[in-house]
Amino acid sequence: MRRKHKSAKPFESSIVVLISGRGSNLHSILKECPQCRVTAVISNRADATGLEIAEAHHIPTAVISHRDYPDRSAFDAALMEVIDGYQPDLVVLAGFMRILTPEFVTHYHGRLINIHPSLLPTYTGLDTHARALADGVKIHGCTVHYVTNDLDVGPIIIQAAVPVLKHDTPDSLATRVLYEEHRIYPQAIRWICKGHVYLDDAGKVQFKRLKQPGPALISPGLD
Ligand code: GRF
């Protein structure tokens, strides 16, 4: 009898990216994650410009509009069906502006990540830059985390901090934070795809190798 060989797992990990808009994080992932294959980009909005970025890279796209479904559950079920058709190792939320149901989050437990434009757990939700400025915080930033059922919270993988400068507006602060998003999201994805980072059974992020930073991030700078 011929022995059945299990096919060797290819080096590449496959990713499905969910977007709703501009797609600048998608662009940075495509540029900076050569080990990972983006097998599909799915948007809930047909006018998301990120879809053009995917098409320019010859990546299959799909639009699943939440407006076509009676409720959140039906929309998420349709989304899961399309995503599962690609059998991704990782599902990446990159500016996907829909709240996901517990069924969806549970289905992708440990392989669903998000980027949020604040230093979580502060400033969950929207308008993070304006709120940070209104509060007068001196350090702001962005966070990549595994997704759990609580909005914008979940085990943290990596964060980047930026100083809030004297003449910052929400837009100038957003630009500085976005620059860091484009550095930390691909980094987190590369770690996960290489198996260097994972979510353990206790729901904690584990690192196989961890490069510790310097002793402090201080803003404003010391004299
Ligand atoms: C980013 O600021 C991200 O942190 C947030 O949504 C925005 C998406 O931007 N979740 P883009 O579509 O990747 O340019």
Short mmCIF file of N, CA, C and O and ligand atoms in Angstrom, two decimals, residues 21-26 94-95 114-117 178 181, ligand 1:
data_model
loop_
_atom_site.label_atom_id
_atom_site.label_comp_id
_atom_site.label_asym_id
_atom_site.label_seq_id
_atom_site.Cartn_x
_atom_site.Cartn_y
_atom_site.Cartn_z
N GLY A 21 -11.14 50.93 4.24
CA GLY A 21 -10.82 52.24 3.67
C GLY A 21 -9.52 52.31 2.91
O GLY A 21 -9.23 51.48 2.05
N ARG A 22 -8.72 53.27 3.34
CA ARG A 22 -7.50 53.69 2.64
C ARG A 22 -6.50 52.58 2.34
O ARG A 22 -5.88 52.52 1.29
N GLY A 23 -6.25 51.71 3.31
CA GLY A 23 -5.37 50.57 3.06
C GLY A 23 -3.88 50.86 3.18
O GLY A 23 -3.07 50.10 2.63
N SER A 24 -3.50 51.91 3.93
CA SER A 24 -2.06 52.17 4.04
C SER A 24 -1.36 51.07 4.85
O SER A 24 -0.21 50.72 4.57
N ASN A 25 -2.05 50.51 5.84
CA ASN A 25 -1.43 49.39 6.57
C ASN A 25 -1.32 48.16 5.69
O ASN A 25 -0.32 47.44 5.74
N LEU A 26 -2.32 47.92 4.86
CA LEU A 26 -2.24 46.81 3.90
C LEU A 26 -1.00 46.99 3.03
O LEU A 26 -0.24 46.04 2.81
N ALA A 94 -7.09 45.51 9.25
CA ALA A 94 -6.27 46.69 8.93
C ALA A 94 -7.20 47.85 8.58
O ALA A 94 -7.49 48.11 7.42
N GLY A 95 -7.74 48.47 9.63
CA GLY A 95 -8.69 49.55 9.41
C GLY A 95 -10.06 49.00 9.03
O GLY A 95 -10.79 49.62 8.27
N ASN A 114 -5.31 42.93 15.29
CA ASN A 114 -5.79 44.26 14.93
C ASN A 114 -4.72 45.29 15.24
O ASN A 114 -3.85 45.05 16.08
N ILE A 115 -4.79 46.43 14.55
CA ILE A 115 -3.95 47.57 14.94
C ILE A 115 -4.87 48.70 15.36
O ILE A 115 -5.89 48.97 14.70
N HIS A 116 -4.50 49.33 16.46
CA HIS A 116 -5.34 50.43 16.99
C HIS A 116 -4.46 51.66 17.20
O HIS A 116 -3.36 51.55 17.73
N PRO A 117 -4.96 52.85 16.79
CA PRO A 117 -4.13 54.04 16.88
C PRO A 117 -4.13 54.70 18.26
O PRO A 117 -4.49 55.86 18.41
N LEU A 178 0.75 57.04 12.40
CA LEU A 178 0.57 56.13 11.26
C LEU A 178 1.93 55.63 10.73
O LEU A 178 2.07 54.46 10.35
N GLU A 181 2.71 52.86 12.85
CA GLU A 181 1.84 51.71 12.55
C GLU A 181 2.45 50.88 11.42
O GLU A 181 2.45 49.65 11.45
C1 GRF B 1 -5.31 53.04 11.12
O1 GRF B 1 -5.06 54.22 11.82
C2 GRF B 1 -5.51 51.90 12.07
O2 GRF B 1 -4.79 52.02 13.26
C3 GRF B 1 -6.99 51.98 12.38
O3 GRF B 1 -7.58 52.35 11.16
C4 GRF B 1 -6.64 53.07 10.37
C5 GRF B 1 -6.56 52.36 9.05
O4 GRF B 1 -5.75 53.05 8.15
N1 GRF B 1 -7.49 50.74 12.90
P1 GRF B 1 -5.37 52.38 6.76
O5 GRF B 1 -6.68 52.04 6.07
O6 GRF B 1 -4.54 51.17 7.02
O7 GRF B 1 -4.63 53.45 6.01
#
